[in-house]
Coordinates of C-alpha atoms in Angstrom, one line a residue:
D694 CA -129.4 136.1 -25.7
I695 CA -132.1 138.6 -26.8
S696 CA -131.7 140.8 -29.8
L697 CA -134.6 143.3 -31.6
V698 CA -135.8 142.5 -34.9
E699 CA -137.2 145.0 -37.3
A700 CA -138.7 143.5 -40.7
D701 CA -141.8 144.3 -43.0
G702 CA -142.7 147.1 -40.2
R703 CA -142.7 144.9 -37.5
R704 CA -140.7 144.6 -34.3
F705 CA -140.9 141.9 -32.6
C706 CA -138.1 140.1 -30.3
V707 CA -136.0 137.0 -30.6
K708 CA -134.6 134.9 -27.2
R709 CA -132.0 132.1 -27.7
A710 CA -130.9 130.2 -24.5
L711 CA -127.1 130.2 -24.0
P712 CA -125.6 127.3 -22.3
R713 CA -123.1 129.8 -20.3
L714 CA -124.8 132.1 -18.2
K715 CA -123.6 135.4 -18.1
V716 CA -121.7 136.3 -15.1
A717 CA -118.4 136.0 -13.6
A718 CA -118.9 132.4 -12.0
L719 CA -118.8 129.3 -13.9
W720 CA -122.8 128.9 -14.5
E721 CA -123.5 126.3 -17.1
A722 CA -127.3 125.2 -17.7
P723 CA -129.4 123.6 -20.3
I724 CA -130.8 125.0 -23.4
K725 CA -133.6 123.7 -23.4
R726 CA -135.2 126.2 -21.1
N727 CA -135.8 128.3 -23.7
A728 CA -138.8 126.2 -24.4
A729 CA -139.7 126.2 -21.0
E730 CA -140.2 129.5 -20.6
A731 CA -142.3 130.0 -23.7
A732 CA -144.5 127.2 -22.7
Y733 CA -144.5 129.4 -19.7
M734 CA -146.0 131.8 -21.4
R735 CA -148.0 129.9 -23.4
A736 CA -149.9 128.8 -20.0
V737 CA -150.3 132.0 -18.2
A738 CA -151.4 133.2 -21.6
R739 CA -154.6 131.2 -20.8
W740 CA -155.5 132.5 -17.6
L741 CA -153.9 135.9 -17.2
P742 CA -153.1 137.1 -20.8
H743 CA -151.7 140.7 -19.7
A744 CA -149.5 139.2 -17.6
V745 CA -147.1 137.8 -20.7
P746 CA -145.8 139.1 -23.6
R747 CA -147.3 137.0 -26.7
V748 CA -145.4 134.4 -27.8
L749 CA -144.9 134.4 -32.0
G750 CA -143.3 131.4 -32.6
E751 CA -140.7 129.2 -31.7
D752 CA -138.3 126.6 -32.9
T753 CA -137.2 124.4 -30.2
G754 CA -134.1 122.4 -32.2
A755 CA -132.4 125.9 -32.8
G756 CA -133.3 126.9 -28.8
W757 CA -134.6 130.6 -30.1
F758 CA -138.2 131.9 -29.7
A759 CA -139.8 135.1 -30.5
M760 CA -142.5 137.3 -28.7
D761 CA -143.6 140.3 -28.7
Y762 CA -141.6 143.8 -28.8
L763 CA -142.9 146.5 -25.6
A764 CA -141.5 149.5 -25.7
P765 CA -140.3 150.4 -22.6
H766 CA -141.7 154.3 -22.4
D767 CA -145.1 152.6 -21.6
H768 CA -143.5 149.7 -20.2
P769 CA -140.6 150.5 -17.4
L770 CA -139.3 148.0 -15.7
W771 CA -139.6 147.9 -12.1
K772 CA -136.2 147.1 -11.4
A773 CA -135.2 150.6 -13.0
Q774 CA -138.0 152.8 -10.8
L775 CA -137.2 150.8 -7.6
L776 CA -133.1 151.6 -7.9
D777 CA -134.2 155.3 -8.7
G778 CA -136.4 155.3 -5.4
I779 CA -139.8 154.8 -7.2
V780 CA -141.5 153.1 -4.4
D781 CA -145.7 152.1 -5.7
V782 CA -147.0 150.1 -3.7
D783 CA -150.2 149.8 -5.3
F784 CA -148.1 147.8 -8.4
A785 CA -145.7 145.7 -5.6
A786 CA -149.6 143.9 -4.3
A787 CA -150.6 144.0 -7.9
V788 CA -147.6 141.9 -7.8
G789 CA -148.6 139.5 -5.2
R790 CA -152.3 139.5 -6.5
D791 CA -150.8 138.2 -10.1
L792 CA -148.7 135.9 -9.5
A793 CA -151.2 134.2 -7.1
I794 CA -153.6 133.4 -9.8
I795 CA -151.3 131.9 -11.7
H796 CA -150.1 129.7 -9.0
A797 CA -153.8 129.2 -8.3
R798 CA -154.7 128.1 -12.0
S799 CA -152.3 126.3 -11.7
A800 CA -152.3 124.1 -8.9
A801 CA -155.7 123.2 -11.1
D802 CA -154.8 122.2 -14.1
P803 CA -153.8 118.6 -14.4
T804 CA -151.2 119.2 -17.6
I805 CA -149.0 121.6 -15.7
P806 CA -147.2 118.7 -13.7
A807 CA -145.7 116.7 -16.9
A808 CA -145.6 119.6 -19.2
F809 CA -143.7 121.6 -16.6
A810 CA -141.7 118.3 -15.5
N811 CA -138.0 120.7 -15.1
D812 CA -136.2 119.6 -11.8
D813 CA -132.8 119.3 -13.9
T814 CA -132.6 123.2 -15.3
F815 CA -134.3 124.7 -11.6
E816 CA -131.5 122.3 -10.0
A817 CA -128.8 123.8 -12.6
I818 CA -129.6 127.5 -12.3
R819 CA -131.7 128.0 -9.2
I820 CA -131.2 125.3 -6.8
E821 CA -127.2 124.8 -7.3
P822 CA -126.3 128.9 -7.1
Y823 CA -128.5 130.1 -4.8
L824 CA -128.9 127.5 -2.4
R825 CA -125.9 125.2 -2.2
A826 CA -122.8 127.4 -3.2
T827 CA -124.0 129.9 -0.7
G828 CA -124.4 126.7 1.9
R829 CA -120.5 126.0 0.6
A830 CA -119.9 129.5 1.2
H831 CA -121.1 129.3 5.0
L832 CA -120.3 125.7 5.9
E833 CA -121.6 126.6 9.9
L834 CA -125.2 126.8 7.4
A835 CA -124.6 124.1 5.4
S836 CA -127.2 121.7 7.2
R837 CA -129.6 123.9 6.9
F838 CA -128.9 125.3 2.6
D839 CA -129.3 121.5 2.2
E840 CA -132.5 121.0 4.0
L841 CA -134.5 123.7 2.4
A842 CA -133.0 122.6 -1.2
R843 CA -134.2 119.5 -0.5
V844 CA -138.3 121.0 0.5
T845 CA -137.9 123.3 -2.3
L846 CA -137.2 120.7 -5.0
T847 CA -140.3 118.1 -2.9
T848 CA -142.6 120.3 -3.2
K849 CA -144.7 120.4 -6.3
R850 CA -148.0 121.9 -5.6
A851 CA -148.1 124.9 -8.5
L852 CA -145.7 126.2 -11.5
V853 CA -143.3 127.9 -10.5
H854 CA -141.7 131.1 -12.6
G855 CA -138.2 130.6 -10.9
D856 CA -136.8 134.4 -11.3
I857 CA -140.2 136.9 -9.9
S858 CA -137.4 139.3 -9.4
P859 CA -137.7 143.2 -10.4
K860 CA -135.7 143.3 -13.1
N861 CA -137.9 140.8 -15.5
I862 CA -140.7 142.4 -14.1
L863 CA -142.6 145.4 -16.2
H864 CA -144.4 148.3 -15.6
G865 CA -147.9 147.9 -17.6
P866 CA -150.5 149.5 -18.5
N867 CA -152.1 146.2 -17.5
G868 CA -150.3 145.8 -14.5
P869 CA -147.3 143.6 -14.7
L870 CA -145.9 141.6 -16.9
F871 CA -143.1 138.8 -16.3
L872 CA -140.3 138.1 -18.4
D873 CA -137.8 135.9 -18.3
A874 CA -139.1 132.5 -17.4
E875 CA -136.3 130.0 -18.0
C876 CA -136.2 127.8 -15.1
A877 CA -139.9 127.2 -15.1
T878 CA -140.6 124.5 -13.6
F879 CA -144.3 122.6 -11.7
G880 CA -142.6 122.7 -8.2
D881 CA -143.2 125.2 -4.9
P882 CA -144.5 128.8 -5.2
A883 CA -142.8 129.3 -2.1
F884 CA -139.8 129.7 -4.0
D885 CA -141.4 132.6 -6.3
L886 CA -142.5 134.0 -3.4
A887 CA -139.3 134.3 -1.1
F888 CA -137.2 135.2 -4.9
C889 CA -139.3 138.1 -5.2
L890 CA -139.4 139.4 -1.8
N891 CA -136.5 139.0 -1.4
H892 CA -135.2 141.7 -4.3
L893 CA -137.0 144.4 -1.9
L894 CA -134.9 143.5 1.0
L895 CA -132.1 143.7 -0.9
K896 CA -133.4 147.5 -3.4
G897 CA -133.3 149.1 0.7
A898 CA -129.1 147.6 1.6
R899 CA -128.2 150.0 -0.1
E900 CA -126.2 153.3 2.1
G901 CA -128.4 155.7 2.0
A902 CA -131.8 153.6 0.8
D903 CA -135.0 153.8 2.7
R904 CA -135.6 150.4 4.0
T905 CA -139.4 151.2 5.4
H906 CA -140.4 152.4 1.5
Y907 CA -139.3 149.1 0.2
G908 CA -140.4 147.3 3.6
A909 CA -144.2 148.7 2.5
A910 CA -144.1 147.3 -0.7
L911 CA -142.9 144.0 0.9
S912 CA -145.8 143.4 2.7
A913 CA -147.9 144.6 0.9
L914 CA -146.7 141.8 -2.5
A915 CA -147.0 139.4 0.4
D916 CA -150.4 140.5 1.5
A917 CA -151.7 140.1 -1.7
Y918 CA -150.1 137.3 -2.5
L919 CA -151.1 135.6 0.5
V920 CA -154.4 135.9 0.2
G921 CA -155.3 134.8 -3.1
V922 CA -154.0 131.0 -1.8
D923 CA -156.7 128.7 -2.3
W924 CA -154.8 125.4 -3.3
E925 CA -153.0 124.6 0.2
S926 CA -152.9 126.3 3.6
A927 CA -151.4 130.2 3.6
D928 CA -149.6 129.3 6.4
G929 CA -147.8 126.9 5.9
L930 CA -146.3 128.4 2.0
E931 CA -145.5 131.4 4.2
A932 CA -143.4 129.0 6.6
R933 CA -141.8 127.4 3.7
A934 CA -141.6 131.3 2.3
A935 CA -140.2 132.7 5.9
A936 CA -137.5 130.3 5.8
L937 CA -136.1 130.9 2.2
L938 CA -136.5 134.4 2.3
P939 CA -133.0 135.1 4.4
A940 CA -130.7 132.0 2.8
L941 CA -131.6 133.8 -0.2
F942 CA -131.1 137.3 1.0
L943 CA -127.6 136.0 1.7
A944 CA -127.4 134.2 -1.9
R945 CA -127.2 137.2 -3.6
V946 CA -123.5 138.2 -1.9
D947 CA -122.1 135.4 -0.9
G948 CA -123.6 132.6 -3.9
K949 CA -122.7 132.4 -7.4
S950 CA -124.9 135.3 -8.7
P951 CA -124.4 138.6 -6.1
V952 CA -126.7 141.7 -7.0
E953 CA -124.4 144.2 -8.8
Y954 CA -125.8 147.0 -6.7
L955 CA -124.3 146.4 -3.3
T956 CA -120.6 146.8 -3.5
R957 CA -119.9 148.1 0.1
D958 CA -118.2 145.8 2.3
S959 CA -120.8 147.3 5.1
E960 CA -123.7 146.6 3.1
C961 CA -122.9 142.9 2.4
E962 CA -122.0 143.0 5.9
A963 CA -125.1 144.3 7.4
V964 CA -126.9 141.5 5.3
R965 CA -124.9 138.5 6.4
R966 CA -125.7 139.8 9.8
C967 CA -129.5 140.0 9.5
A968 CA -129.4 136.5 7.3
V969 CA -127.2 134.1 9.2
P970 CA -129.5 134.4 12.5
L971 CA -132.7 134.1 10.0
I972 CA -131.5 131.3 8.2
L973 CA -130.7 129.1 12.1
G974 CA -133.4 130.1 13.9
P975 CA -136.6 131.2 10.6
P976 CA -139.6 132.8 11.2
R977 CA -142.9 131.4 10.6
R978 CA -143.8 134.8 8.7
V979 CA -142.2 137.0 6.0
R980 CA -143.1 139.9 8.3
D981 CA -140.8 138.9 10.5
V982 CA -137.1 139.2 7.9
A983 CA -138.3 142.8 7.1
D984 CA -138.5 143.6 10.5
A985 CA -135.4 142.1 11.4
W986 CA -133.5 143.8 8.1
E987 CA -135.4 147.3 9.5
R988 CA -133.6 146.8 12.8
E989 CA -130.3 145.8 11.3
R990 CA -128.7 149.8 10.9

């Protein structure tokens, strides 16, 4: 729950965590995720200050924190731009570049693992609703979803945002700003990469959308990100992301949080036709997932 506050000539936002998320399916989550978000913003501000709002104050007991208000006229939402057909490939590359910087700096920071030991929250609001719930909806894929969940939860390499999606990225004057880091945990950076790339696939799933433009943005983001991977093998990380990507693609149709802009049965069926074979036989390159989606007409 977020509020705009105006007091003493100042404008700022106050955010409070709710015990139950605002989706159709029952989806509960620990309210301590609010503290994780504030901690994420403070950590990233040390490495990349333009990439997060400034935290102004916090009450961890009450479960809220205050942060800068960023006016929409010069901080448009990336999701809105993408849905309007405005596909800025250079901005997509900037998202990938900055995300890699955050992951690299956090991987080298020995304080991060203990400060972000949030597996319980990540399980509740990422692994369960996206991977486990979708596995239950597709029993023939359940073992693959279980394996993806296991690998994601046991890979500990960097500070993971957990909700890197266009609805949580502002197109700021100095580059991307990352919001809504309630899922922040020390974990697998491949999840962040796959989660964001998935939304570029999904934008192209709308009837009449030009998949080529969104595919170009996907490639730009992935390429810029992978160039910055210096804490582990870029090939290994990309293979984990490529395995997660079709699973997350299917999850946004058949998991607990389906995207609101795919309203036609034909759109959802196209996602299923593309995703299922790739989940069963995952590629090692994210571009291979995008190419398979391009062929699904």
